Amino acid sequence: NEPERDLYTRFAAILKSNTQFFDVLVGYFRSSGFFKMYEALETVDKIRILVGLNADRFTVKIIDKATHETRVAAISTADGKEIIASEVEREFETASSSAEVEKGVRIFLDWLKSGKLEMRMFTEAPIHAKVYIMRKDQSKVPDTFGSVITGSSNFSEAGLINNLEFNVELKDYPDVKFALDKFEELWAKSTDIRDTYIDAVEQNTW
């Protein structure tokens, strides 16, 4: 992220150019930062966001006696949803209470309710990857499959614009397909948190 060369600007350019599907795999997601992206996402047919818990302090760490290494045990679905809800509340305690942020969050919730946006969590292990997969509308650009961006940026305002981040964009079909296949594997093992997110925002935040 540098002036006129940040991830937000690159996303906006790609998403507005006949992108049909947008898949996100991140350690954490900030809905109050979503207002930065929703205009670029309006023409995208389907958005899927798969999050880790970003909550190492909540996880149970156990010692593998065979290797003497520390590893993290899986979290139950119920515990995972409780963590997600508490993280949403904590986020909004410090989020800007502006009309612009509120509008973005309301659109985010509307898209969750309509099915345009799906959101799930992965609880089997912490997620540290940051992967963004954008696939084109093949009826409009049949010669272009899409692109994948991966690097250090989480899907937050800080990750998109403010922090010193490093990301790379890959456009070759094998690279995009490999990322998509891995995303699908994790998505199939994940848990829907649509209602958890909606309830947390509507009932427990401003």
Short mmCIF file of C-alpha atoms in Angstrom, two decimals:
data_model
loop_
_atom_site.label_atom_id
_atom_site.label_comp_id
_atom_site.label_asym_id
_atom_site.label_seq_id
_atom_site.Cartn_x
_atom_site.Cartn_y
_atom_site.Cartn_z
CA ASN A 1 0.00 0.00 0.00
CA GLU A 2 1.39 3.26 -1.20
CA PRO A 3 -0.24 6.50 -2.41
CA GLU A 4 -2.22 5.71 -5.60
CA ARG A 5 -1.06 2.10 -5.39
CA ASP A 6 -3.12 0.51 -2.65
CA LEU A 7 -5.09 -2.72 -2.65
CA TYR A 8 -8.43 -0.93 -2.49
CA THR A 9 -7.74 0.88 -5.77
CA ARG A 10 -6.72 -2.35 -7.50
CA PHE A 11 -9.78 -4.20 -6.21
CA ALA A 12 -12.08 -1.44 -7.44
CA ALA A 13 -10.59 -1.60 -10.93
CA ILE A 14 -10.87 -5.40 -11.20
CA LEU A 15 -14.32 -5.74 -9.64
CA LYS A 16 -15.91 -3.10 -11.86
CA SER A 17 -14.57 -4.84 -14.98
CA ASN A 18 -17.06 -7.68 -15.58
CA THR A 19 -16.23 -9.60 -12.39
CA GLN A 20 -19.02 -12.09 -11.66
CA PHE A 21 -17.72 -13.93 -8.58
CA PHE A 22 -15.61 -12.66 -5.67
CA ASP A 23 -14.29 -15.14 -3.08
CA VAL A 24 -12.42 -14.00 0.03
CA LEU A 25 -10.33 -16.12 2.43
CA VAL A 26 -8.97 -14.13 5.37
CA GLY A 27 -8.05 -14.44 9.01
CA TYR A 28 -10.51 -11.72 9.90
CA PHE A 29 -13.01 -9.41 8.24
CA ARG A 30 -14.18 -5.97 9.33
CA SER A 31 -17.75 -5.14 8.29
CA SER A 32 -17.29 -1.50 9.30
CA GLY A 33 -14.61 -1.28 6.60
CA PHE A 34 -16.94 -2.78 4.01
CA PHE A 35 -18.21 0.70 3.11
CA LYS A 36 -14.92 1.17 1.25
CA MET A 37 -15.78 -1.64 -1.19
CA TYR A 38 -19.53 -1.94 -1.59
CA GLU A 39 -19.83 0.38 -4.61
CA ALA A 40 -17.26 -1.68 -6.52
CA LEU A 41 -19.10 -4.86 -5.52
CA GLU A 42 -22.58 -3.80 -6.60
CA THR A 43 -22.27 -5.40 -10.07
CA VAL A 44 -20.75 -8.66 -8.73
CA ASP A 45 -23.28 -11.50 -8.78
CA LYS A 46 -21.94 -13.53 -5.87
CA ILE A 47 -19.61 -12.80 -2.95
CA ARG A 48 -18.34 -15.46 -0.55
CA ILE A 49 -16.32 -14.59 2.55
CA LEU A 50 -14.59 -17.33 4.53
CA VAL A 51 -13.03 -16.19 7.78
CA GLY A 52 -10.86 -17.68 10.44
CA LEU A 53 -11.50 -16.71 14.02
CA ASN A 54 -8.55 -14.36 14.44
CA ALA A 55 -8.75 -15.47 18.01
CA ASP A 56 -5.65 -17.36 19.07
CA ARG A 57 -6.33 -16.17 22.60
CA PHE A 58 -9.57 -18.20 22.56
CA THR A 59 -8.10 -21.40 21.12
CA VAL A 60 -7.02 -24.39 23.11
CA LYS A 61 -3.32 -25.07 22.68
CA ILE A 62 -2.16 -28.60 23.35
CA ILE A 63 1.26 -30.24 23.44
CA ASP A 64 1.88 -33.08 21.01
CA LYS A 65 3.83 -35.54 23.14
CA ALA A 66 5.38 -37.21 20.10
CA THR A 67 6.94 -34.02 18.73
CA HIS A 68 6.87 -31.76 21.81
CA GLU A 69 5.36 -29.07 19.59
CA THR A 70 2.43 -26.85 20.42
CA ARG A 71 -0.54 -27.12 18.12
CA VAL A 72 -4.03 -25.66 18.19
CA ALA A 73 -7.10 -27.79 18.77
CA ALA A 74 -10.23 -27.28 16.70
CA ILE A 75 -12.96 -25.06 18.10
CA SER A 76 -16.57 -26.19 18.31
CA THR A 77 -19.17 -24.56 16.09
CA ALA A 78 -20.98 -23.08 19.09
CA ASP A 79 -17.76 -21.59 20.50
CA GLY A 80 -16.83 -20.28 17.06
CA LYS A 81 -20.13 -18.45 16.66
CA GLU A 82 -19.78 -16.98 20.14
CA ILE A 83 -16.32 -15.71 19.25
CA ILE A 84 -17.55 -14.19 15.97
CA ALA A 85 -20.37 -12.38 17.77
CA SER A 86 -18.05 -11.00 20.45
CA GLU A 87 -15.54 -9.86 17.83
CA VAL A 88 -18.29 -7.98 15.96
CA GLU A 89 -19.28 -6.19 19.16
CA ARG A 90 -15.66 -5.29 19.92
CA GLU A 91 -15.21 -3.98 16.38
CA PHE A 92 -18.11 -1.56 16.64
CA GLU A 93 -16.97 -0.25 20.01
CA THR A 94 -14.16 1.53 18.16
CA ALA A 95 -15.71 1.91 14.69
CA SER A 96 -16.50 5.38 13.38
CA SER A 97 -20.17 6.21 13.94
CA SER A 98 -20.55 8.00 10.63
CA ALA A 99 -23.44 7.83 8.19
CA GLU A 100 -21.07 6.50 5.54
CA VAL A 101 -20.00 3.54 7.68
CA GLU A 102 -23.58 2.82 8.72
CA LYS A 103 -24.74 2.84 5.09
CA GLY A 104 -22.02 0.37 4.14
CA VAL A 105 -22.88 -1.95 7.02
CA ARG A 106 -26.59 -1.81 6.17
CA ILE A 107 -25.85 -2.79 2.58
CA PHE A 108 -23.62 -5.60 3.88
CA LEU A 109 -26.51 -6.93 5.98
CA ASP A 110 -28.99 -6.55 3.09
CA TRP A 111 -26.71 -8.61 0.85
CA LEU A 112 -26.38 -11.28 3.54
CA LYS A 113 -30.15 -11.50 3.80
CA SER A 114 -30.70 -11.63 0.02
CA GLY A 115 -28.03 -14.29 -0.60
CA LYS A 116 -25.84 -12.09 -2.78
CA LEU A 117 -23.28 -12.42 0.01
CA GLU A 118 -22.49 -15.62 1.92
CA MET A 119 -20.29 -15.76 4.99
CA ARG A 120 -18.79 -18.77 6.74
CA MET A 121 -16.18 -19.53 9.38
CA PHE A 122 -13.51 -22.22 9.46
CA THR A 123 -12.89 -23.66 12.91
CA GLU A 124 -10.60 -26.65 12.32
CA ALA A 125 -7.45 -24.52 12.45
CA PRO A 126 -6.50 -20.82 12.53
CA ILE A 127 -6.47 -19.13 9.12
CA HIS A 128 -3.54 -16.83 8.40
CA ALA A 129 -3.90 -16.81 4.60
CA LYS A 130 -5.20 -13.76 2.74
CA VAL A 131 -6.54 -14.82 -0.66
CA TYR A 132 -8.92 -12.90 -2.96
CA ILE A 133 -10.27 -14.70 -6.04
CA MET A 134 -12.07 -12.75 -8.77
CA ARG A 135 -13.67 -14.58 -11.69
CA LYS A 136 -14.96 -12.87 -14.80
CA ASP A 137 -18.34 -13.19 -16.50
CA GLN A 138 -17.42 -15.67 -19.23
CA SER A 139 -20.32 -14.54 -21.41
CA LYS A 140 -18.74 -11.08 -21.63
CA VAL A 141 -15.01 -11.86 -21.46
CA PRO A 142 -14.68 -15.50 -22.59
CA ASP A 143 -10.90 -15.28 -22.94
CA THR A 144 -10.28 -14.19 -19.33
CA PHE A 145 -10.90 -16.50 -16.36
CA GLY A 146 -9.98 -14.03 -13.63
CA SER A 147 -7.23 -13.28 -11.16
CA VAL A 148 -6.14 -14.05 -7.60
CA ILE A 149 -4.51 -11.60 -5.21
CA THR A 150 -2.61 -12.93 -2.21
CA GLY A 151 -0.28 -11.37 0.29
CA SER A 152 -0.48 -9.73 3.69
CA SER A 153 -3.71 -7.69 3.55
CA ASN A 154 -6.75 -8.71 5.55
CA PHE A 155 -10.15 -7.43 4.39
CA SER A 156 -10.25 -4.33 6.54
CA GLU A 157 -9.79 -0.63 5.90
CA ALA A 158 -6.28 -0.87 7.37
CA GLY A 159 -5.39 -3.82 5.15
CA LEU A 160 -6.86 -2.26 2.03
CA ILE A 161 -5.39 1.22 2.38
CA ASN A 162 -3.53 2.23 5.51
CA ASN A 163 -1.10 -0.48 6.54
CA LEU A 164 2.23 -1.14 4.87
CA GLU A 165 1.25 -4.32 3.00
CA PHE A 166 2.65 -6.43 0.17
CA ASN A 167 0.39 -8.31 -2.24
CA VAL A 168 0.78 -9.95 -5.62
CA GLU A 169 -1.78 -10.48 -8.39
CA LEU A 170 -1.71 -13.69 -10.45
CA LYS A 171 -3.68 -13.95 -13.69
CA ASP A 172 -2.69 -17.30 -15.21
CA TYR A 173 -5.54 -19.83 -15.27
CA PRO A 174 -3.66 -22.58 -13.34
CA ASP A 175 -2.90 -20.18 -10.49
CA VAL A 176 -6.46 -18.88 -10.21
CA LYS A 177 -7.92 -22.41 -10.50
CA PHE A 178 -5.55 -23.76 -7.82
CA ALA A 179 -6.59 -21.00 -5.41
CA LEU A 180 -10.27 -21.58 -6.21
CA ASP A 181 -9.99 -25.34 -5.63
CA LYS A 182 -8.37 -24.79 -2.23
CA PHE A 183 -11.03 -22.25 -1.33
CA GLU A 184 -13.77 -24.73 -2.25
CA GLU A 185 -12.18 -27.41 -0.03
CA LEU A 186 -12.21 -25.11 2.99
CA TRP A 187 -15.66 -23.72 2.15
CA ALA A 188 -17.11 -27.25 2.16
CA LYS A 189 -15.80 -27.80 5.70
CA SER A 190 -16.92 -24.45 7.06
CA THR A 191 -19.97 -23.27 9.02
CA ASP A 192 -22.51 -20.68 7.92
CA ILE A 193 -22.47 -17.58 10.14
CA ARG A 194 -25.03 -15.47 8.27
CA ASP A 195 -27.50 -15.28 11.14
CA THR A 196 -24.75 -14.94 13.74
CA TYR A 197 -23.38 -11.86 11.99
CA ILE A 198 -26.78 -10.29 11.34
CA ASP A 199 -27.94 -10.78 14.95
CA ALA A 200 -24.67 -9.49 16.40
CA VAL A 201 -24.84 -6.27 14.40
CA GLU A 202 -28.56 -5.60 14.66
CA GLN A 203 -29.02 -6.50 18.31
CA ASN A 204 -25.71 -5.69 20.00
CA THR A 205 -24.18 -2.69 18.18
CA TRP A 206 -25.17 0.88 17.46
#
